Amino acid sequence: MLKDIIDNNENYQPGLSIDCVIFGFHDNQLKVLLIKVERANKWSLPGGFIPIDQDIDTAAITVLNSRTGVEGVFLRQFATFGKVKRNDQHFDKKTLDYLQIEEEKGKWLMRRFVTIGYYALVDFSKILPNPTGRNEIVEWIDHKEVPELILDHREILDKALDTLRIELNLMPVGYNLLPEKFTIPELQKLYETILDKKLDRRNFLRKITNIGILTKLDEKKSNVAHKAPNLYSFDKEKYDEVLKNGLNQGW
Amino acid sequence: MLKDIIDNNENYQPGLSIDCVIFGFHDNQLKVLLIKVERANKWSLPGGFIPIDQDIDTAAITVLNSRTGVEGVFLRQFATFGKVKRNDQHFDKKTLDYLQIEEEKGKWLMRRFVTIGYYALVDFSKILPNPTGRNEIVEWIDHKEVPELILDHREILDKALDTLRIELNLMPVGYNLLPEKFTIPELQKLYETILDKKLDRRNFLRKITNIGILTKLDEKKSNVAHKAPNLYSFDKEKYDEVLKNGLNQGW
DNA sequence: AGTACATTGCGTCATAATAACACATTAATG
DNA sequence: CATTAATGTGTTATTATGACGCAATGTACT
């Protein structure tokens, strides 16, 4: 795979890559999709290169799709990372040897790569984390238990989460991270997890319903201990409207 | 200049550039610093390339500094643009001929360039728009009267302004765009110009002073028709604190 | 000198949004 | 059938916001 790209590096945008921070929500926890190539000892964000005949946004969609199998989800560019040292020593001679890449061609990889960060919000339950015929492990990992990552991927992940926190004030976020039917407490847990702080149940309900994007269903969650919470769904039409106009105006 | 870069293109990050949207405020109008190389008929954003031994943020500072002469101002990356067609046909064979660039070397420029957008907020009064020994015209242009720009620079400019509008809710902005001493009405005009809407005088005063970053000076503006408005300055310490903690929390 | 005028500074009031909290309701459990 | 740990609904005090009224100020004009 990598070798293919190197052998045909004239078909790819040089010195530029894409890394995706893919968020999901499960068991009241915010998860991040991470990958590990088999021989490596560190995890990394799913990433890829940019075909010269593809828009960068399209290339990002390809990366996301190849790792999650889903289409049409929330995907957003949030920052570009280009420190000189960011991938220094990553592909050293030893690594190239291991990958059976000729030194001359390997130079393409040993230079500084600038990477464009995208973050995605996906419905955890619809994702099959096992990729199609790749030599790698793909796993959902709790965002609070992310192990050491390669290069500056930790920085990229942190920046993605910061951006998500800020955008939480500009748009309703649950639509992309929750299954079709969900309860208010679940939605609240999602917000609490992203913001990393407790919110008041009563006030949360009022504020979230006042936005006017939720539809109360005639159905209750089953198989729960204690009182069964009501199920809700998003009103897609009104949701899109709010997305367009923005949430908190401020001025 | 450009020829130098092409002749030494191995010293620069390939296929990647930087474009800066430099905002200033003057005569109650939001201005953008644009440049025009002498033979061209369209204006463009000041931009540059990225030395392989420089962080992209550093390269952006260099671009800003070479065009404005100022240092230490507000500069922020806001988006990266990478459509396949974005600079298609820009450097065609004819252009290369004109610039006396060999076709083989010119290929470096004819490929798709991805550009990283930065926007800057600078104190109009401190800028000398005449660059050091460059073959170009540099001018402040009212953001409402920006002429046709090259490539997708119009899109980049619009995106910068959108970002600025959003960030206005997250941070106090005047500090970077106004001279040290200013009046509340001036600050209000700045906000109105950026947001492109009228604000109520009385409510603006209350809201802006409640933030707690303004110091009322014992001085009034002179040489004005009608009642002389009071002068204010920013309390740098509190300003930095607010910048760090954010303005409108939302949740 | 006195008045008109545009603009600033300060204040009021009704309404909306927010934060903090009390209490009744529900369904599984032992 | 009482216990328990949740959810659903309501109340109140406080604060923020939006829409105004009116006096104060300094220049310009007669």
Coordinates of C-alpha atoms (C1' of nucleotides) in Angstrom, one line a residue, chain A residues 200 202-203 206-207 224-228, chain C residues 18-23 25-28:
Chain A
D200 CA -27.8 20.3 35.2
R202 CA -33.4 20.2 34.2
N203 CA -31.6 23.2 32.5
R206 CA -35.0 23.2 28.6
K207 CA -32.2 24.6 26.6
V224 CA -33.3 0.0 31.6
A225 CA -33.0 -0.1 35.3
H226 CA -35.4 2.4 37.0
K227 CA -37.6 4.8 35.2
A228 CA -37.6 4.4 31.4
Chain C
dT18 C1' -29.7 31.2 32.9
dA19 C1' -28.7 28.9 37.3
dA20 C1' -30.1 26.7 41.4
dC21 C1' -33.2 24.0 43.4
dA22 C1' -37.9 21.1 45.1
dC23 C1' -40.9 17.5 44.3
dT25 C1' -43.3 10.0 38.7
dT26 C1' -41.7 5.7 37.0
dA27 C1' -40.0 0.8 36.7
dA28 C1' -36.9 -2.7 38.2

